[in-house]
Short mmCIF file of N, CA and C in Angstrom, two decimals:
data_model
loop_
_atom_site.label_atom_id
_atom_site.label_comp_id
_atom_site.label_asym_id
_atom_site.label_seq_id
_atom_site.Cartn_x
_atom_site.Cartn_y
_atom_site.Cartn_z
N MET A 105 -16.69 11.62 -10.99
CA MET A 105 -16.04 10.58 -11.65
C MET A 105 -15.24 9.72 -10.61
N PHE A 106 -15.25 8.41 -10.68
CA PHE A 106 -14.55 7.64 -9.86
C PHE A 106 -13.08 7.40 -10.28
N LYS A 107 -12.04 7.67 -9.37
CA LYS A 107 -10.75 7.51 -9.95
C LYS A 107 -9.85 6.50 -9.12
N CYS A 108 -9.21 5.41 -9.94
CA CYS A 108 -8.66 4.39 -9.17
C CYS A 108 -7.03 4.46 -9.56
N LEU A 109 -6.33 4.03 -8.67
CA LEU A 109 -4.91 3.86 -8.87
C LEU A 109 -4.37 2.45 -8.59
N GLN A 110 -3.62 1.95 -9.56
CA GLN A 110 -2.93 0.65 -9.37
C GLN A 110 -1.36 0.99 -9.41
N TRP A 111 -0.58 0.39 -8.34
CA TRP A 111 0.65 0.71 -7.99
C TRP A 111 1.53 -0.35 -7.69
N ASN A 112 2.58 -0.70 -8.23
CA ASN A 112 3.51 -1.68 -7.57
C ASN A 112 4.57 -0.93 -6.83
N CYS A 113 4.27 -0.73 -5.70
CA CYS A 113 5.13 0.17 -4.91
C CYS A 113 6.51 -0.36 -4.48
N ARG A 114 6.66 -1.70 -4.40
CA ARG A 114 7.96 -2.21 -4.03
C ARG A 114 8.50 -1.70 -2.68
N GLY A 115 7.63 -1.87 -1.70
CA GLY A 115 8.02 -1.33 -0.40
C GLY A 115 7.23 -0.20 0.04
N PHE A 116 6.10 -0.32 0.63
CA PHE A 116 5.19 0.77 0.86
C PHE A 116 5.49 1.62 2.02
N SER A 117 6.02 1.01 3.06
CA SER A 117 6.39 1.75 4.33
C SER A 117 7.51 2.94 4.07
N SER A 118 8.32 2.72 3.26
CA SER A 118 9.27 3.67 2.87
C SER A 118 8.88 4.72 1.86
N LYS A 119 7.61 4.53 1.33
CA LYS A 119 7.13 5.51 0.32
C LYS A 119 5.62 6.12 0.84
N ILE A 120 5.29 5.87 2.26
CA ILE A 120 3.98 6.20 2.65
C ILE A 120 3.78 7.65 2.72
N ARG A 121 4.96 8.43 3.05
CA ARG A 121 4.77 9.89 3.15
C ARG A 121 4.50 10.54 1.67
N GLU A 122 5.29 10.01 0.70
CA GLU A 122 4.97 10.42 -0.49
C GLU A 122 3.57 10.14 -1.06
N PHE A 123 3.23 8.85 -0.80
CA PHE A 123 1.64 8.42 -1.18
C PHE A 123 0.83 9.27 -0.42
N SER A 124 0.90 9.74 0.82
CA SER A 124 0.03 10.35 1.46
C SER A 124 -0.29 11.90 0.84
N ASN A 125 0.59 12.37 0.15
CA ASN A 125 0.60 13.65 -0.64
C ASN A 125 -0.39 13.57 -1.65
N TRP A 126 -0.39 12.48 -2.57
CA TRP A 126 -1.25 12.38 -3.57
C TRP A 126 -2.45 11.44 -3.61
N ILE A 127 -2.68 10.77 -2.49
CA ILE A 127 -3.83 9.97 -2.31
C ILE A 127 -5.12 10.51 -2.57
N CYS A 128 -5.25 11.78 -2.09
CA CYS A 128 -6.50 12.51 -2.10
C CYS A 128 -6.97 12.64 -3.67
N ASN A 129 -6.27 12.14 -4.63
CA ASN A 129 -6.72 12.40 -5.94
C ASN A 129 -7.52 11.06 -6.42
N PHE A 130 -7.37 10.08 -5.52
CA PHE A 130 -8.07 8.75 -5.92
C PHE A 130 -9.05 8.33 -4.88
N ASP A 131 -10.00 7.51 -5.39
CA ASP A 131 -11.13 6.93 -4.46
C ASP A 131 -10.65 5.75 -3.98
N ILE A 132 -9.93 4.95 -4.88
CA ILE A 132 -9.48 3.62 -4.39
C ILE A 132 -8.14 3.32 -5.02
N CYS A 133 -7.17 2.77 -4.18
CA CYS A 133 -5.90 2.37 -4.44
C CYS A 133 -5.58 1.01 -4.42
N CYS A 134 -5.03 0.21 -5.34
CA CYS A 134 -4.63 -1.03 -5.25
C CYS A 134 -3.17 -1.16 -5.31
N LEU A 135 -2.71 -1.64 -4.33
CA LEU A 135 -1.19 -1.78 -4.18
C LEU A 135 -0.66 -3.20 -4.23
N GLN A 136 0.43 -3.36 -4.99
CA GLN A 136 1.08 -4.62 -5.02
C GLN A 136 2.60 -4.51 -4.54
N GLU A 137 3.09 -5.53 -4.00
CA GLU A 137 4.43 -5.58 -3.53
C GLU A 137 4.73 -4.64 -2.33
N THR A 138 3.73 -4.58 -1.49
CA THR A 138 3.87 -3.71 -0.38
C THR A 138 4.94 -3.99 0.71
N TRP A 139 5.25 -5.27 0.81
CA TRP A 139 6.29 -5.66 1.59
C TRP A 139 5.94 -5.45 3.18
N LEU A 140 4.69 -5.14 3.42
CA LEU A 140 4.33 -4.76 4.79
C LEU A 140 4.38 -6.07 5.66
N LYS A 141 4.66 -5.95 6.89
CA LYS A 141 4.53 -6.97 7.96
C LYS A 141 3.50 -6.62 8.96
N PRO A 142 2.83 -7.51 9.66
CA PRO A 142 1.65 -7.40 10.44
C PRO A 142 1.97 -6.29 11.41
N ASN A 143 3.21 -5.86 11.91
CA ASN A 143 3.28 -5.02 13.00
C ASN A 143 3.52 -3.58 12.48
N ILE A 144 3.41 -3.37 11.12
CA ILE A 144 3.56 -2.01 10.56
C ILE A 144 2.16 -1.47 10.51
N ILE A 145 1.97 -0.26 10.93
CA ILE A 145 0.84 0.46 10.94
C ILE A 145 0.70 1.40 9.77
N THR A 146 -0.43 1.26 9.02
CA THR A 146 -0.66 2.20 7.73
C THR A 146 -2.02 2.85 7.65
N ALA A 147 -2.29 3.51 8.88
CA ALA A 147 -3.52 4.15 8.91
C ALA A 147 -3.37 5.47 8.13
N LEU A 148 -4.50 5.72 7.27
CA LEU A 148 -4.50 6.95 6.70
C LEU A 148 -5.80 7.77 6.79
N ALA A 149 -5.86 8.94 7.30
CA ALA A 149 -6.99 9.64 7.65
C ALA A 149 -7.88 9.60 6.55
N GLY A 150 -9.12 9.37 6.75
CA GLY A 150 -10.22 9.43 5.65
C GLY A 150 -10.29 8.27 4.71
N TYR A 151 -9.50 7.14 4.91
CA TYR A 151 -9.41 6.05 4.07
C TYR A 151 -9.54 4.84 4.98
N ILE A 152 -10.01 3.66 4.39
CA ILE A 152 -10.04 2.52 5.09
C ILE A 152 -8.90 1.39 4.23
N VAL A 153 -8.15 0.93 5.10
CA VAL A 153 -7.16 0.00 4.43
C VAL A 153 -7.26 -1.48 4.74
N PHE A 154 -7.32 -2.27 3.67
CA PHE A 154 -7.41 -3.62 3.59
C PHE A 154 -6.09 -4.13 3.26
N ARG A 155 -5.51 -5.00 3.97
CA ARG A 155 -4.23 -5.47 3.70
C ARG A 155 -4.02 -6.99 3.72
N ASN A 156 -3.09 -7.49 2.85
CA ASN A 156 -2.74 -8.96 2.82
C ASN A 156 -1.20 -8.95 2.91
N ASP A 157 -0.74 -8.92 4.29
CA ASP A 157 0.75 -8.79 4.50
C ASP A 157 1.51 -10.06 3.95
N LEU A 158 2.84 -9.94 4.11
CA LEU A 158 3.71 -10.99 3.81
C LEU A 158 3.60 -12.11 4.87
N LYS A 159 3.54 -13.41 4.30
CA LYS A 159 3.32 -14.57 5.23
C LYS A 159 4.70 -14.78 5.83
N ASN A 160 5.74 -14.74 5.01
CA ASN A 160 7.18 -15.07 5.53
C ASN A 160 8.13 -13.78 5.12
N VAL A 161 8.40 -13.11 6.23
CA VAL A 161 9.29 -11.91 6.20
C VAL A 161 10.58 -12.13 5.40
N ASN A 162 11.01 -13.24 5.31
CA ASN A 162 12.40 -13.55 4.63
C ASN A 162 12.04 -13.49 3.19
N ASP A 163 10.75 -13.50 2.70
CA ASP A 163 10.49 -13.52 1.21
C ASP A 163 11.15 -12.19 0.49
N ILE A 164 11.30 -11.09 1.29
CA ILE A 164 11.76 -9.87 0.70
C ILE A 164 13.35 -10.25 0.34
N TYR A 165 13.99 -10.85 1.43
CA TYR A 165 15.41 -10.99 1.21
C TYR A 165 15.83 -11.94 0.23
N GLU A 166 14.96 -12.89 0.07
CA GLU A 166 14.96 -13.98 -0.89
C GLU A 166 14.66 -13.78 -2.45
N GLY A 167 14.19 -12.28 -2.52
CA GLY A 167 13.80 -11.86 -3.90
C GLY A 167 12.31 -12.24 -4.24
N ASN A 168 11.47 -12.58 -3.27
CA ASN A 168 10.20 -13.06 -3.73
C ASN A 168 9.15 -11.91 -3.46
N GLY A 169 9.37 -11.07 -2.72
CA GLY A 169 8.42 -9.79 -2.50
C GLY A 169 7.10 -10.34 -2.06
N GLY A 170 6.03 -9.51 -2.15
CA GLY A 170 4.82 -9.89 -1.76
C GLY A 170 4.05 -8.86 -1.05
N GLY A 171 2.64 -9.20 -0.62
CA GLY A 171 2.03 -8.26 -0.01
C GLY A 171 1.08 -7.34 -0.92
N THR A 172 -0.12 -7.11 -0.54
CA THR A 172 -1.13 -6.39 -1.24
C THR A 172 -1.74 -5.57 -0.34
N ALA A 173 -2.46 -4.29 -0.75
CA ALA A 173 -3.34 -3.50 -0.09
C ALA A 173 -4.35 -2.92 -0.93
N ILE A 174 -5.48 -2.79 -0.49
CA ILE A 174 -6.46 -1.81 -1.21
C ILE A 174 -6.92 -0.90 -0.18
N ILE A 175 -6.87 0.43 -0.63
CA ILE A 175 -7.12 1.51 0.11
C ILE A 175 -8.27 2.31 -0.35
N CYS A 176 -9.31 2.52 0.38
CA CYS A 176 -10.66 3.13 -0.18
C CYS A 176 -10.96 4.35 0.59
N LYS A 177 -11.38 5.38 -0.10
CA LYS A 177 -11.80 6.62 0.56
C LYS A 177 -13.04 6.13 1.30
N SER A 178 -13.07 6.65 2.68
CA SER A 178 -14.12 6.26 3.58
C SER A 178 -15.36 7.15 3.41
N ASP A 179 -15.48 8.33 2.82
CA ASP A 179 -16.68 9.12 2.74
C ASP A 179 -17.42 8.97 1.39
#
């Protein structure tokens, strides 16, 4: 069975440790409001990460948020 997760994480870098504990339960994860910047590394063993980072880092501070990611099991 194919399992998919959709999560509005409101800041992925501060929750990556928590996320890595339960990602193994899903084949694909679609994340919104990641708030990631291009210099933040999000490698996860056994997964391919596709990201669309914030275009303007100030968006977070202005209440706009943003950023998405799709994380797919690689095997």
